[in-house]
Short mmCIF file of C-alpha atoms and ligand atoms in Angstrom, two decimals:
data_model
loop_
_atom_site.label_atom_id
_atom_site.label_comp_id
_atom_site.label_asym_id
_atom_site.label_seq_id
_atom_site.Cartn_x
_atom_site.Cartn_y
_atom_site.Cartn_z
CA MET V 175 0.00 0.00 0.00
CA SER V 176 1.22 3.51 -0.71
CA THR V 177 1.77 5.94 2.16
CA PRO V 178 -1.14 8.33 2.47
CA ASP V 179 -0.43 11.95 1.63
CA PRO V 180 -0.64 13.93 4.93
CA SER V 181 -2.59 16.68 3.15
CA THR V 182 -5.32 14.23 2.12
CA PRO V 183 -8.17 14.00 4.63
CA ASP V 184 -8.86 10.58 6.12
CA LEU V 185 -11.89 9.09 4.37
CA SER V 186 -11.65 5.63 5.94
CA HIS V 187 -14.91 6.20 7.82
CA VAL V 188 -16.81 6.65 4.53
CA ALA V 189 -18.39 3.36 3.48
CA PRO V 190 -16.99 1.92 0.21
CA ARG V 191 -20.45 1.95 -1.27
CA GLU V 192 -20.84 5.67 -0.64
CA LYS V 193 -17.43 6.38 -2.10
CA ALA V 194 -18.38 4.40 -5.21
CA GLU V 195 -21.67 6.28 -5.54
CA ILE V 196 -19.95 9.62 -5.36
CA LEU V 197 -17.47 8.62 -8.04
CA ALA V 198 -20.23 7.17 -10.22
CA GLN V 199 -22.19 10.41 -9.91
CA ALA V 200 -19.45 12.18 -11.83
CA LEU V 201 -19.92 10.08 -14.96
CA PRO V 202 -22.84 11.97 -16.55
CA TYR V 203 -21.04 15.25 -15.94
CA ILE V 204 -17.78 13.99 -17.38
CA ARG V 205 -19.68 12.80 -20.45
CA GLN V 206 -21.60 16.07 -20.78
CA PHE V 207 -18.52 18.28 -20.46
CA HIS V 208 -16.02 16.13 -22.35
CA GLY V 209 -14.04 18.31 -24.73
CA LYS V 210 -15.78 21.46 -23.47
CA THR V 211 -14.05 24.56 -22.20
CA ILE V 212 -14.52 25.70 -18.62
CA VAL V 213 -13.17 29.12 -17.68
CA ILE V 214 -12.24 29.43 -14.02
CA LYS V 215 -11.51 32.71 -12.27
CA TYR V 216 -9.30 31.93 -9.35
CA GLY V 217 -7.91 34.04 -6.70
CA GLY V 218 -7.20 37.07 -5.35
CA ASN V 219 -9.03 36.48 -2.17
CA ALA V 220 -9.78 32.78 -2.73
CA MET V 221 -6.12 31.85 -3.03
CA THR V 222 -4.46 32.93 0.17
CA ASP V 223 -4.42 29.51 1.87
CA PRO V 224 -1.69 27.09 0.69
CA ALA V 225 -3.75 23.93 1.32
CA LEU V 226 -6.65 25.33 -0.70
CA GLN V 227 -4.25 26.32 -3.46
CA GLN V 228 -3.06 22.76 -3.72
CA ASP V 229 -6.64 21.43 -3.78
CA PHE V 230 -7.40 23.89 -6.54
CA ALA V 231 -4.42 22.81 -8.63
CA GLU V 232 -5.37 19.15 -8.20
CA ASP V 233 -8.95 19.86 -9.24
CA VAL V 234 -7.77 21.60 -12.40
CA VAL V 235 -5.54 18.66 -13.30
CA LEU V 236 -8.31 16.17 -12.61
CA LEU V 237 -10.72 18.08 -14.88
CA LYS V 238 -8.11 18.10 -17.63
CA LEU V 239 -7.39 14.39 -17.26
CA VAL V 240 -11.06 13.44 -17.56
CA GLY V 241 -11.29 15.36 -20.82
CA LEU V 242 -12.49 18.88 -19.98
CA ASN V 243 -10.54 21.96 -21.02
CA PRO V 244 -10.00 24.18 -17.99
CA VAL V 245 -8.68 27.70 -18.59
CA VAL V 246 -7.57 29.61 -15.49
CA VAL V 247 -7.74 33.40 -15.16
CA HIS V 248 -6.29 34.64 -11.90
CA GLY V 249 -6.67 37.74 -9.80
CA GLY V 250 -4.31 38.99 -7.15
CA GLY V 251 -5.89 41.67 -4.97
CA PRO V 252 -4.37 40.69 -1.61
CA GLN V 253 -0.98 39.92 -3.15
CA ILE V 254 -0.91 43.32 -4.89
CA ASP V 255 -1.91 45.05 -1.64
CA GLU V 256 0.90 43.31 0.19
CA ALA V 257 3.45 44.37 -2.42
CA LEU V 258 2.16 47.96 -2.44
CA THR V 259 2.45 48.12 1.34
CA ARG V 260 6.06 46.97 1.07
CA VAL V 261 6.86 49.90 -1.25
CA GLY V 262 4.88 52.24 1.00
CA LYS V 263 1.79 52.71 -1.16
CA LYS V 264 -1.83 52.15 -0.30
CA GLY V 265 -4.39 50.76 -2.72
CA GLN V 266 -7.36 52.95 -3.53
CA PHE V 267 -10.61 51.58 -4.92
CA ILE V 268 -13.49 53.23 -6.75
CA GLN V 269 -16.60 51.13 -7.37
CA GLY V 270 -14.68 47.91 -6.80
CA MET V 271 -11.80 48.73 -9.15
CA ARG V 272 -8.23 49.54 -8.21
CA VAL V 273 -6.99 53.02 -9.14
CA THR V 274 -3.74 52.28 -10.98
CA ASP V 275 -1.09 54.98 -11.35
CA GLU V 276 2.16 54.27 -13.20
CA GLU V 277 4.02 53.01 -10.16
CA THR V 278 1.08 50.82 -9.10
CA MET V 279 0.94 49.38 -12.63
CA GLU V 280 4.55 48.26 -12.35
CA VAL V 281 3.75 46.51 -9.08
CA VAL V 282 0.58 44.98 -10.56
CA GLU V 283 2.53 43.56 -13.52
CA TRP V 284 5.27 41.97 -11.51
CA VAL V 285 2.99 40.60 -8.83
CA LEU V 286 0.45 39.15 -11.27
CA ALA V 287 2.69 37.86 -14.05
CA GLY V 288 5.84 37.27 -12.01
CA GLN V 289 4.50 35.88 -8.79
CA VAL V 290 0.84 34.84 -8.65
CA GLN V 291 0.69 33.36 -12.15
CA GLN V 292 3.93 31.44 -11.73
CA ASP V 293 2.81 30.11 -8.33
CA ILE V 294 -0.34 28.69 -9.92
CA VAL V 295 1.60 27.28 -12.88
CA GLY V 296 4.01 25.60 -10.47
CA LEU V 297 1.23 24.07 -8.37
CA ILE V 298 -0.63 22.71 -11.41
CA ASN V 299 2.56 21.23 -12.80
CA ALA V 300 3.41 19.70 -9.44
CA ALA V 301 -0.05 18.10 -9.44
CA GLY V 302 0.72 16.45 -12.77
CA GLY V 303 -0.66 18.94 -15.29
CA LYS V 304 1.08 21.00 -17.96
CA ALA V 305 0.29 24.63 -17.23
CA VAL V 306 1.51 27.58 -19.28
CA GLY V 307 1.39 31.12 -17.93
CA LEU V 308 0.33 33.96 -20.20
CA THR V 309 -0.54 37.61 -19.91
CA GLY V 310 -2.92 39.37 -22.29
CA ARG V 311 0.12 40.44 -24.31
CA ASP V 312 0.98 36.88 -25.30
CA GLY V 313 -0.34 35.99 -28.71
CA GLY V 314 -1.86 39.49 -28.87
CA MET V 315 -4.67 38.13 -26.72
CA ILE V 316 -6.19 41.08 -24.81
CA ARG V 317 -6.47 44.48 -26.48
CA ALA V 318 -7.54 47.16 -24.05
CA ARG V 319 -8.12 50.89 -23.68
CA LYS V 320 -8.32 53.23 -20.73
CA LEU V 321 -11.47 52.63 -18.74
CA LYS V 322 -13.98 55.45 -18.62
CA MET V 323 -15.46 54.92 -15.20
CA VAL V 324 -18.82 56.62 -14.90
CA ASP V 325 -19.95 57.46 -11.37
CA ARG V 326 -22.76 55.20 -10.20
CA ASP V 327 -24.85 58.02 -8.81
CA ASP V 328 -23.92 60.84 -11.17
CA PRO V 329 -23.68 59.77 -14.83
CA GLU V 330 -22.06 63.14 -15.70
CA LYS V 331 -19.08 62.37 -13.49
CA LEU V 332 -16.07 60.37 -14.72
CA HIS V 333 -13.41 58.89 -12.41
CA ASP V 334 -9.78 58.81 -13.56
CA MET V 335 -8.69 55.25 -12.79
CA GLY V 336 -5.18 55.63 -14.25
CA GLN V 337 -4.05 52.53 -16.12
CA VAL V 338 -7.17 50.50 -15.44
CA GLY V 339 -8.26 49.08 -18.75
CA GLU V 340 -11.46 47.93 -20.32
CA ILE V 341 -11.35 45.12 -22.82
CA GLU V 342 -11.52 46.13 -26.45
CA SER V 343 -11.24 42.64 -27.86
CA ILE V 344 -9.90 39.21 -27.03
CA ASP V 345 -8.18 37.00 -29.57
CA PRO V 346 -8.33 33.51 -28.05
CA SER V 347 -6.17 31.76 -30.66
CA VAL V 348 -3.18 31.32 -28.34
CA VAL V 349 -5.46 29.71 -25.73
CA LYS V 350 -6.94 27.35 -28.32
CA ALA V 351 -3.50 26.36 -29.58
CA LEU V 352 -2.40 25.51 -26.05
CA GLN V 353 -5.59 23.55 -25.38
CA ASP V 354 -5.10 21.51 -28.53
CA ASP V 355 -1.70 20.46 -27.20
CA GLN V 356 -3.13 19.51 -23.80
CA PHE V 357 -1.67 22.49 -21.96
CA ILE V 358 -3.61 24.33 -19.27
CA PRO V 359 -3.49 28.11 -19.85
CA VAL V 360 -3.09 30.30 -16.76
CA ILE V 361 -3.81 33.91 -17.66
CA SER V 362 -2.90 37.16 -15.89
CA PRO V 363 -5.45 39.94 -16.49
CA ILE V 364 -3.13 42.43 -18.19
CA GLY V 365 -4.02 43.98 -21.52
CA PHE V 366 -2.15 46.16 -24.00
CA GLY V 367 -3.20 49.35 -25.75
CA LYS V 368 -2.53 51.13 -29.06
CA GLU V 369 0.78 52.55 -27.86
CA ASN V 370 1.74 49.19 -26.40
CA GLU V 371 0.95 50.52 -22.92
CA SER V 372 -0.13 48.08 -20.22
CA TYR V 373 -3.55 47.96 -18.64
CA ASN V 374 -4.67 46.45 -15.37
CA ILE V 375 -8.02 44.77 -15.98
CA ASN V 376 -10.30 43.27 -13.34
CA ALA V 377 -9.80 39.50 -13.58
CA ASP V 378 -13.53 38.76 -13.39
CA LEU V 379 -14.07 40.84 -16.52
CA VAL V 380 -11.29 39.01 -18.37
CA ALA V 381 -12.66 35.62 -17.31
CA GLY V 382 -16.19 36.51 -18.46
CA LYS V 383 -15.14 37.87 -21.84
CA LEU V 384 -12.75 35.00 -22.43
CA ALA V 385 -15.54 32.51 -21.66
CA GLU V 386 -17.66 34.25 -24.31
CA VAL V 387 -15.07 34.27 -27.08
CA LEU V 388 -14.03 30.69 -26.32
CA ARG V 389 -17.71 29.69 -26.34
CA ALA V 390 -17.11 28.07 -22.99
CA GLU V 391 -19.63 25.69 -21.50
CA LYS V 392 -19.15 27.09 -18.03
CA LEU V 393 -17.73 30.08 -16.21
CA VAL V 394 -16.85 29.51 -12.57
CA LEU V 395 -15.87 32.52 -10.46
CA LEU V 396 -14.24 31.36 -7.23
CA THR V 397 -14.32 33.97 -4.50
CA ASN V 398 -13.95 34.45 -0.75
CA ILE V 399 -17.63 34.46 0.14
CA LYS V 400 -20.50 31.92 -0.08
CA GLY V 401 -21.89 33.56 -3.19
CA VAL V 402 -24.05 36.62 -3.75
CA LEU V 403 -25.78 37.61 -0.52
CA ASP V 404 -28.98 39.58 -0.03
CA LYS V 405 -29.42 42.52 2.36
CA GLU V 406 -29.85 40.13 5.30
CA GLY V 407 -26.70 38.22 4.39
CA LYS V 408 -28.61 35.21 3.05
CA LEU V 409 -27.21 33.34 0.07
CA LEU V 410 -29.00 33.96 -3.23
CA THR V 411 -28.72 30.65 -5.09
CA ASP V 412 -30.21 31.81 -8.35
CA LEU V 413 -30.10 35.26 -9.97
CA THR V 414 -31.69 36.63 -13.10
CA ALA V 415 -30.86 39.86 -14.95
CA LYS V 416 -33.92 41.59 -13.49
CA ARG V 417 -33.07 40.67 -9.90
CA ILE V 418 -29.47 41.79 -10.45
CA ASP V 419 -30.68 45.23 -11.58
CA GLU V 420 -32.65 45.52 -8.35
CA LEU V 421 -29.68 44.46 -6.22
CA PHE V 422 -27.49 47.08 -7.89
CA ALA V 423 -30.15 49.75 -7.52
CA ASP V 424 -30.66 49.23 -3.79
CA GLY V 425 -26.94 48.97 -3.05
CA THR V 426 -26.94 45.29 -2.01
CA ILE V 427 -24.09 44.64 -4.43
CA SER V 428 -20.98 46.68 -3.78
CA GLY V 429 -17.17 46.56 -4.02
CA GLY V 430 -15.56 43.66 -5.87
CA MET V 431 -18.92 41.97 -6.30
CA MET V 432 -19.92 44.68 -8.82
CA PRO V 433 -17.51 43.78 -11.64
CA LYS V 434 -17.97 40.08 -10.76
CA ILE V 435 -21.73 40.10 -11.27
CA ALA V 436 -21.53 42.39 -14.29
CA SER V 437 -19.12 39.97 -15.92
CA ALA V 438 -21.16 36.91 -14.93
CA LEU V 439 -24.34 38.38 -16.36
CA ASP V 440 -22.64 39.44 -19.58
CA ALA V 441 -21.29 35.92 -20.07
CA ALA V 442 -24.72 34.38 -19.38
CA LYS V 443 -26.32 36.72 -21.92
CA ASN V 444 -23.68 35.92 -24.51
CA GLY V 445 -23.90 32.18 -24.78
CA VAL V 446 -22.02 30.76 -21.78
CA HIS V 447 -24.41 28.03 -20.63
CA ALA V 448 -23.71 28.00 -16.93
CA VAL V 449 -22.26 30.79 -14.82
CA HIS V 450 -21.51 30.25 -11.13
CA ILE V 451 -20.08 32.37 -8.34
CA ILE V 452 -18.84 29.94 -5.68
CA ASP V 453 -16.93 29.86 -2.42
CA GLY V 454 -13.26 29.18 -3.05
CA ARG V 455 -12.70 28.69 0.68
CA VAL V 456 -14.51 25.34 0.56
CA PRO V 457 -12.02 22.57 -0.27
CA HIS V 458 -12.62 21.22 -3.81
CA ALA V 459 -15.61 23.56 -4.28
CA MET V 460 -14.97 23.69 -8.01
CA LEU V 461 -14.89 19.92 -8.39
CA LEU V 462 -18.13 19.55 -6.45
CA GLU V 463 -19.76 22.24 -8.55
CA ILE V 464 -18.72 20.78 -11.90
CA LEU V 465 -18.80 17.02 -11.33
CA THR V 466 -21.57 16.35 -8.78
CA ASP V 467 -25.29 17.03 -8.28
CA GLN V 468 -24.41 19.38 -5.47
CA ALA V 469 -25.13 23.03 -6.27
CA TYR V 470 -22.96 25.64 -4.59
CA GLY V 471 -23.02 29.40 -4.42
CA THR V 472 -24.95 31.56 -6.86
CA MET V 473 -25.97 30.67 -10.38
CA ILE V 474 -26.45 33.59 -12.77
CA ARG V 475 -29.04 33.36 -15.54
CA SER V 476 -29.72 35.74 -18.39
CA HIS V 477 -33.50 35.56 -17.93
P1 ADP X 130 -12.25 38.39 -5.51
O1 ADP X 130 -10.81 38.44 -5.19
O2 ADP X 130 -12.80 37.00 -5.40
O3 ADP X 130 -12.60 39.04 -6.82
P2 ADP X 130 -13.55 40.70 -4.30
O4 ADP X 130 -13.19 41.23 -2.97
O5 ADP X 130 -13.15 41.48 -5.48
O6 ADP X 130 -12.99 39.20 -4.34
O7 ADP X 130 -15.14 40.51 -4.38
C1 ADP X 130 -15.85 39.74 -3.42
C2 ADP X 130 -16.35 40.63 -2.28
O8 ADP X 130 -17.48 41.41 -2.68
C3 ADP X 130 -16.87 39.90 -1.09
O9 ADP X 130 -15.85 39.42 -0.24
C4 ADP X 130 -17.74 40.95 -0.40
O10 ADP X 130 -16.99 41.67 0.54
C5 ADP X 130 -18.11 41.90 -1.52
N1 ADP X 130 -19.57 42.04 -1.73
C6 ADP X 130 -20.22 43.20 -1.92
N2 ADP X 130 -21.54 43.00 -2.06
C7 ADP X 130 -21.76 41.67 -1.94
C8 ADP X 130 -22.96 40.85 -1.97
N3 ADP X 130 -24.17 41.36 -2.17
N4 ADP X 130 -22.78 39.51 -1.79
C9 ADP X 130 -21.58 38.97 -1.60
N5 ADP X 130 -20.42 39.71 -1.55
C10 ADP X 130 -20.50 41.04 -1.71
MG1 MG X 131 -12.32 41.08 -7.30
#
């Protein structure tokens, strides 16, 4: 017998029959999603725990090995904050987006592409996958322009967000080429503009748009909360466009949840079949969501 991995929880109390049933439950999902693309937004806040990071990497590899095509887009909020603090700067946010001056952009680029992305690539490779890290510059993937951020309450007012970008277009050919060769793309949300300048783009927005252009079957946004919560803090398991409008209007959705829901809804409206916001703090949440009957977090529907 092989020595059990100390990071693997002890499942000896689970009856063999139950274990078999759980495994068998995955079959219809594996069949349904075989060969299909699943875009996963990972991180920032969902990736601060090393044990969870390893679970995540293993889940991605497992999905790939059973024939799905996972594509990872990562964030890096807490890691960027930490690096900014080290250089004596403080992050400033407007409507859930990070104001990005030139110096902050430098930090954003090296933290995202140099550190966070390479950490994820390393973990996936250690788990037996073949991950390749990319930024939006690679293969000319993400063209961007300066974001015009309109104030939520005063449509006349524009906020200067510095080098925060909005996506102009995504060319997914580099991602497709990697998928065809069985690689797992891990993408940092950095775009480039007309003058070859860099843009910091919210990772949820990149994940959503990428899911659309790849005609992905699923978009899974892993975050650091149970899902979308109502005013009383209760989980909303199902959301339609109409309900989302109401939640925006009465201020229930704020901060980083704003770009997340906007992106999720856009993807749902533009052909991504299933869009989920789930709790990345739950071990193997993504695997449970994709390969079992268990529903987690919030599902976003276009109507
Ligand atoms: P991530 O790194 O996963 O993108 P963010 O901090 O950007 O995380 O966005 C998730 C955060 O959005 C939650 O931790 C929560 O503080 C905030 N949030 C605001 N409104 C809501 C809401 N209605 N339901 C759930 N979370 C919300
Ligand atoms: Mg966020």
